[in-house]
Amino acid sequence: GFLLNVLDSKEFLAGDVATDFIDAHPELAKINRSQDRGSKALQYLADITVNRPHGPRVEGIDPRDKLPHFPGDKRDEPDRSPFDGPSDHPKPDGWRQVLLAEGPEGFAKKLREQTALAVTDTTFRDAHQSLLATRVRTRDLLAAAPAVAHVTPGLFSVEAWGGATYDVALRFLSEDPWDRLRLLRAELPNIPIQMLLRGRNTVGYTPYPLEVTDAFVAEAAATGVDIFRIFDALNDVNQIVPAIEAVRKTGTAVAEAAICYTGNLTDPAEDLYTLDYYLDLAQQMVDAGAHILAIKDMAGLLRPAAAKTLVTALRERFEVPVHLHTHDTAGGQLGTLLAASEAGVDAVDVAVASMAATTSQPPASALVAALEHTERDTGLGLEAVASMEPYWEAVRSIYTPFESGLPSPTGRVYRHEIPGGQLSNLRQQAIALGLGERFESIEDMYHAADTMLGRLVKVTPSSKVVGDLALQLVGMDVDPQEFEANPQSFDLPDSVIQFLAGQLGDPPGGWPEPFRSKALQGRTVKPLDQELGEEDSQALRSDDPAVRRRTLNRLLFPGPTKDFEAAREKYGDVQVLHTRDFLYGLRTGYEHVISLGKGVRLLVTLQTVSDPDPKGIRTVMCTLNGQARQVGARDDA
Ligand code: 3PY
Ligand code: ZN
């Protein structure tokens, strides 16, 4: 009441509160901060309203109406914001307590020993990375987290961090990725948080200095990551070992090493990606200290019979548990999960049904239903899993502009082998190049580029190398055979040059010659920066976590971090805004809420937007808690 009353006061909102007024009321320093945050958020809303980068707001459902209701839920606070602190309804003990009590070895042993199929929910990371260009904001994850912890406490893990989320948070969401992890940790005390780590590439696209990998892993474990799924985009185990060692050094976190799957294991003609190839990789990973082995089928190519062969062989050969990850691009991957389950796989990945299928993971409810009342019953409960579906359906509708546009399954994936996360991206890139109608030619070129480069494992960043080359070939309208014969006469994307120079590691099938030598002829390759300056090195070892995290952001993504910090300075923490408002801005006849936390809400209504002045500035006229406000915003058009 008090806060809102003061915020309502005219002179206060006008922003010219006299200093002696504040001196007389020291409690108002806090209020001044709220007022400042309100003004900054309003500036953001004005800028978005004037420019509307994602078009007008989509009509439709408000996800707040769709939050699942369950005993103990406190939905009387409908627009929970990240500033409200963790919710207080019951979260029964789960796998996280096993990890805390028994450590990573005991945790892995328990997984291997149990009969029930363990389940990872990828909705918070891979599902939206593969369907919505990774755009789901912390606020929307955080609203769902207490429900997940409450209704599905039996989940083996929630994949919630890493992959592209780090880059996208800084680049597009004006969010600090560390805030997301910290906040989710508080809401999920009972479920292990899992992240995807790209080996030496960390959460980026090229290898970083070892010191950065070490500091990153230590910080992530301290902030909330329990399980690190670590892969290398060329299945080069040398690039994974330092991360496995860094995870083991934490003493508390689980190192899950991932074999990237490609091709078709059951094809007698397959001579590169064979069972022996995968078993040899797994041996190296186990020798390096992996607690869990993962099969990472990033394009959804693992067919049921191959899954049976691979899972059986891995579990026969090794004592560690096996965790299966796939994408449902062709539509048949529930069959693969069930075949793997029959063969004894210990854990599998699925997503909430409304965020599942096509380029995402298979749906949780279909898996839970398939195994109900069988020996491998997941124990999650069909009703519990399905209760999260309406919320995510509503959230997804708000992010419509980022939909990948893969409307149905596609069997073409078995040929082009484009990973789920990339397929959506490439379609968007094709549309941007005016090739939306000819996406098949990009798929064909992707296949041609892959063949030329030596039949790679394709996953970030090797998938980007192949994709960049494919787009280049389409763009130049060149015949792939002609290009392959004379690569030295054409422009090459930087990523391709870096790859051919060996900066990402060595490809499983060896280097394609003479293509490689010809392609590198006369080109200068920028060496990778593998040394840290003394100042950065010290900052990574600072006692202050804020300094360490800021340093990691800057070292991993210098440009996006600069933009993020500028946005934070100008707009404050944009988590105070609902996603509708964050993406689409203000509209007339509507009451918008800015949530400052702990019950402090500002109400904004739009009156009008003026014509631009000679400098291109429009004035957004609105009310903030009933008081008139005018905010200038540059029209970028
Ligand atoms: C990533 O690296 O982000 C992936 O999701 C790979 O599958
Ligand atoms: Zn994936």
Short mmCIF file of N, CA and C in Angstrom, two decimals, residues 418-502:
data_model
loop_
_atom_site.label_atom_id
_atom_site.label_comp_id
_atom_site.label_asym_id
_atom_site.label_seq_id
_atom_site.Cartn_x
_atom_site.Cartn_y
_atom_site.Cartn_z
N ILE A 418 20.23 -32.45 -41.24
CA ILE A 418 20.35 -31.15 -40.56
C ILE A 418 19.80 -31.28 -39.13
N PRO A 419 20.59 -30.88 -38.11
CA PRO A 419 20.11 -30.98 -36.74
C PRO A 419 18.85 -30.16 -36.50
N GLY A 420 18.03 -30.61 -35.56
CA GLY A 420 16.75 -29.95 -35.26
C GLY A 420 16.90 -28.46 -35.01
N GLY A 421 17.87 -28.13 -34.18
CA GLY A 421 18.06 -26.72 -33.85
C GLY A 421 18.45 -25.87 -35.04
N GLN A 422 19.11 -26.47 -36.01
CA GLN A 422 19.57 -25.71 -37.17
C GLN A 422 18.53 -25.65 -38.27
N LEU A 423 17.71 -26.69 -38.37
CA LEU A 423 16.74 -26.75 -39.46
C LEU A 423 15.80 -25.54 -39.43
N SER A 424 15.35 -25.22 -38.20
CA SER A 424 14.46 -24.06 -38.06
C SER A 424 15.19 -22.78 -38.45
N ASN A 425 16.45 -22.67 -38.00
CA ASN A 425 17.25 -21.50 -38.31
C ASN A 425 17.48 -21.31 -39.79
N LEU A 426 17.85 -22.40 -40.47
CA LEU A 426 18.16 -22.34 -41.89
C LEU A 426 16.93 -21.93 -42.70
N ARG A 427 15.77 -22.40 -42.26
CA ARG A 427 14.55 -22.03 -42.97
C ARG A 427 14.34 -20.52 -42.90
N GLN A 428 14.61 -19.97 -41.70
CA GLN A 428 14.48 -18.52 -41.54
C GLN A 428 15.51 -17.79 -42.42
N GLN A 429 16.74 -18.31 -42.45
CA GLN A 429 17.79 -17.68 -43.26
C GLN A 429 17.42 -17.74 -44.74
N ALA A 430 16.84 -18.89 -45.14
CA ALA A 430 16.43 -19.06 -46.54
C ALA A 430 15.36 -18.03 -46.91
N ILE A 431 14.42 -17.83 -46.01
CA ILE A 431 13.36 -16.85 -46.27
C ILE A 431 13.97 -15.46 -46.42
N ALA A 432 14.92 -15.16 -45.51
CA ALA A 432 15.57 -13.85 -45.56
C ALA A 432 16.32 -13.64 -46.88
N LEU A 433 16.82 -14.73 -47.47
CA LEU A 433 17.55 -14.63 -48.74
C LEU A 433 16.60 -14.71 -49.94
N GLY A 434 15.32 -14.75 -49.66
CA GLY A 434 14.35 -14.84 -50.75
C GLY A 434 14.27 -16.25 -51.33
N LEU A 435 14.74 -17.24 -50.57
CA LEU A 435 14.75 -18.61 -51.07
C LEU A 435 13.78 -19.51 -50.31
N GLY A 436 12.85 -18.88 -49.60
CA GLY A 436 11.90 -19.62 -48.78
C GLY A 436 11.16 -20.69 -49.59
N GLU A 437 10.87 -20.35 -50.83
CA GLU A 437 10.10 -21.28 -51.67
C GLU A 437 10.98 -22.41 -52.20
N ARG A 438 12.28 -22.21 -52.11
CA ARG A 438 13.20 -23.21 -52.67
C ARG A 438 14.07 -23.82 -51.58
N PHE A 439 13.44 -24.09 -50.45
CA PHE A 439 14.23 -24.60 -49.34
C PHE A 439 14.87 -25.95 -49.68
N GLU A 440 14.20 -26.69 -50.57
CA GLU A 440 14.76 -28.00 -50.95
C GLU A 440 16.16 -27.84 -51.55
N SER A 441 16.38 -26.76 -52.28
CA SER A 441 17.71 -26.62 -52.88
C SER A 441 18.76 -26.33 -51.80
N ILE A 442 18.34 -25.69 -50.72
CA ILE A 442 19.28 -25.48 -49.62
C ILE A 442 19.57 -26.81 -48.93
N GLU A 443 18.52 -27.61 -48.76
CA GLU A 443 18.74 -28.94 -48.17
C GLU A 443 19.70 -29.76 -49.03
N ASP A 444 19.50 -29.71 -50.33
CA ASP A 444 20.38 -30.46 -51.23
C ASP A 444 21.81 -29.94 -51.15
N MET A 445 21.94 -28.63 -51.10
CA MET A 445 23.27 -28.02 -51.04
C MET A 445 23.95 -28.35 -49.71
N TYR A 446 23.16 -28.45 -48.67
CA TYR A 446 23.70 -28.83 -47.35
C TYR A 446 24.32 -30.22 -47.45
N HIS A 447 23.59 -31.09 -48.10
CA HIS A 447 24.09 -32.46 -48.29
C HIS A 447 25.38 -32.45 -49.13
N ALA A 448 25.37 -31.65 -50.19
CA ALA A 448 26.56 -31.57 -51.05
C ALA A 448 27.74 -31.00 -50.27
N ALA A 449 27.49 -29.96 -49.49
CA ALA A 449 28.56 -29.32 -48.71
C ALA A 449 29.13 -30.32 -47.69
N ASP A 450 28.25 -31.07 -47.07
CA ASP A 450 28.68 -32.05 -46.08
C ASP A 450 29.56 -33.12 -46.72
N THR A 451 29.15 -33.57 -47.88
CA THR A 451 29.93 -34.60 -48.59
C THR A 451 31.32 -34.07 -48.93
N MET A 452 31.35 -32.83 -49.40
CA MET A 452 32.61 -32.19 -49.77
C MET A 452 33.56 -32.05 -48.59
N LEU A 453 32.97 -31.76 -47.42
CA LEU A 453 33.80 -31.51 -46.23
C LEU A 453 34.20 -32.81 -45.53
N GLY A 454 33.70 -33.93 -46.03
CA GLY A 454 34.16 -35.21 -45.49
C GLY A 454 33.15 -35.95 -44.64
N ARG A 455 31.83 -35.69 -44.85
CA ARG A 455 30.78 -36.37 -44.08
C ARG A 455 31.00 -36.16 -42.59
N LEU A 456 30.64 -35.01 -42.13
CA LEU A 456 30.91 -34.64 -40.74
C LEU A 456 29.79 -35.08 -39.81
N VAL A 457 30.14 -35.14 -38.54
CA VAL A 457 29.11 -35.07 -37.49
C VAL A 457 28.63 -33.63 -37.55
N LYS A 458 27.32 -33.42 -37.63
CA LYS A 458 26.86 -32.04 -37.78
C LYS A 458 26.07 -31.58 -36.57
N VAL A 459 26.69 -30.72 -35.80
CA VAL A 459 26.07 -30.17 -34.60
C VAL A 459 26.88 -28.91 -34.27
N THR A 460 26.29 -27.97 -33.59
CA THR A 460 26.99 -26.70 -33.35
C THR A 460 28.40 -26.93 -32.79
N PRO A 461 29.46 -26.39 -33.38
CA PRO A 461 29.47 -25.47 -34.53
C PRO A 461 29.77 -26.14 -35.89
N SER A 462 29.98 -27.47 -35.96
CA SER A 462 30.28 -28.04 -37.29
C SER A 462 29.07 -27.90 -38.22
N SER A 463 27.86 -27.94 -37.66
CA SER A 463 26.66 -27.77 -38.47
C SER A 463 26.62 -26.37 -39.09
N LYS A 464 27.16 -25.40 -38.35
CA LYS A 464 27.19 -24.03 -38.87
C LYS A 464 28.15 -23.94 -40.05
N VAL A 465 29.26 -24.67 -39.97
CA VAL A 465 30.23 -24.69 -41.06
C VAL A 465 29.54 -25.21 -42.33
N VAL A 466 28.85 -26.34 -42.20
CA VAL A 466 28.18 -26.93 -43.36
C VAL A 466 27.06 -26.01 -43.86
N GLY A 467 26.29 -25.46 -42.94
CA GLY A 467 25.18 -24.56 -43.31
C GLY A 467 25.69 -23.31 -44.01
N ASP A 468 26.77 -22.73 -43.48
CA ASP A 468 27.33 -21.52 -44.10
C ASP A 468 27.80 -21.81 -45.52
N LEU A 469 28.43 -22.97 -45.70
CA LEU A 469 28.89 -23.32 -47.04
C LEU A 469 27.71 -23.55 -47.98
N ALA A 470 26.67 -24.22 -47.46
CA ALA A 470 25.48 -24.48 -48.28
C ALA A 470 24.85 -23.17 -48.75
N LEU A 471 24.70 -22.23 -47.83
CA LEU A 471 24.08 -20.94 -48.20
C LEU A 471 24.94 -20.20 -49.21
N GLN A 472 26.25 -20.31 -49.02
CA GLN A 472 27.18 -19.67 -49.94
C GLN A 472 27.03 -20.26 -51.35
N LEU A 473 26.93 -21.59 -51.42
CA LEU A 473 26.80 -22.25 -52.72
C LEU A 473 25.50 -21.84 -53.41
N VAL A 474 24.42 -21.81 -52.62
CA VAL A 474 23.14 -21.39 -53.20
C VAL A 474 23.23 -19.94 -53.65
N GLY A 475 23.83 -19.11 -52.78
CA GLY A 475 23.94 -17.69 -53.09
C GLY A 475 24.74 -17.44 -54.35
N MET A 476 25.82 -18.22 -54.56
CA MET A 476 26.67 -18.01 -55.74
C MET A 476 26.10 -18.74 -56.96
N ASP A 477 25.09 -19.57 -56.70
CA ASP A 477 24.47 -20.32 -57.78
C ASP A 477 25.52 -21.13 -58.57
N VAL A 478 26.39 -21.79 -57.82
CA VAL A 478 27.48 -22.51 -58.46
C VAL A 478 27.21 -24.01 -58.36
N ASP A 479 27.67 -24.73 -59.34
CA ASP A 479 27.53 -26.17 -59.34
C ASP A 479 28.50 -26.76 -58.31
N PRO A 480 28.01 -27.59 -57.39
CA PRO A 480 28.88 -28.08 -56.32
C PRO A 480 30.13 -28.81 -56.84
N GLN A 481 30.01 -29.50 -57.96
CA GLN A 481 31.17 -30.22 -58.49
C GLN A 481 32.25 -29.26 -58.96
N GLU A 482 31.78 -28.20 -59.60
CA GLU A 482 32.72 -27.20 -60.07
C GLU A 482 33.41 -26.53 -58.89
N PHE A 483 32.61 -26.26 -57.87
CA PHE A 483 33.16 -25.63 -56.67
C PHE A 483 34.19 -26.55 -56.01
N GLU A 484 33.84 -27.83 -55.90
CA GLU A 484 34.72 -28.77 -55.22
C GLU A 484 36.07 -28.90 -55.95
N ALA A 485 36.01 -28.79 -57.27
CA ALA A 485 37.23 -28.92 -58.06
C ALA A 485 38.13 -27.69 -57.93
N ASN A 486 37.50 -26.52 -57.70
CA ASN A 486 38.28 -25.27 -57.68
C ASN A 486 37.92 -24.35 -56.51
N PRO A 487 37.95 -24.84 -55.29
CA PRO A 487 37.49 -23.99 -54.17
C PRO A 487 38.34 -22.73 -54.01
N GLN A 488 39.59 -22.79 -54.51
CA GLN A 488 40.48 -21.63 -54.36
C GLN A 488 39.99 -20.43 -55.15
N SER A 489 39.11 -20.65 -56.13
CA SER A 489 38.66 -19.52 -56.95
C SER A 489 37.38 -18.86 -56.42
N PHE A 490 36.89 -19.33 -55.28
CA PHE A 490 35.63 -18.77 -54.76
C PHE A 490 35.81 -18.18 -53.37
N ASP A 491 34.90 -17.28 -53.03
CA ASP A 491 34.85 -16.78 -51.65
C ASP A 491 34.43 -17.92 -50.73
N LEU A 492 35.01 -17.95 -49.55
CA LEU A 492 34.60 -18.96 -48.57
C LEU A 492 34.20 -18.27 -47.27
N PRO A 493 33.13 -18.76 -46.61
CA PRO A 493 32.78 -18.19 -45.30
C PRO A 493 33.91 -18.42 -44.29
N ASP A 494 34.06 -17.48 -43.36
CA ASP A 494 35.12 -17.60 -42.34
C ASP A 494 35.05 -18.92 -41.59
N SER A 495 33.81 -19.34 -41.28
CA SER A 495 33.66 -20.56 -40.49
C SER A 495 34.25 -21.76 -41.23
N VAL A 496 34.12 -21.77 -42.55
CA VAL A 496 34.63 -22.88 -43.36
C VAL A 496 36.15 -22.86 -43.36
N ILE A 497 36.72 -21.67 -43.49
CA ILE A 497 38.18 -21.55 -43.48
C ILE A 497 38.73 -22.01 -42.13
N GLN A 498 38.10 -21.55 -41.05
CA GLN A 498 38.53 -21.95 -39.71
C GLN A 498 38.48 -23.46 -39.53
N PHE A 499 37.39 -24.04 -40.02
CA PHE A 499 37.24 -25.49 -39.91
C PHE A 499 38.35 -26.20 -40.67
N LEU A 500 38.55 -25.79 -41.93
CA LEU A 500 39.54 -26.46 -42.76
C LEU A 500 40.96 -26.26 -42.21
N ALA A 501 41.16 -25.15 -41.51
CA ALA A 501 42.46 -24.92 -40.90
C ALA A 501 42.65 -25.75 -39.63
N GLY A 502 41.63 -26.47 -39.24
CA GLY A 502 41.76 -27.38 -38.09
C GLY A 502 41.46 -26.75 -36.75
#
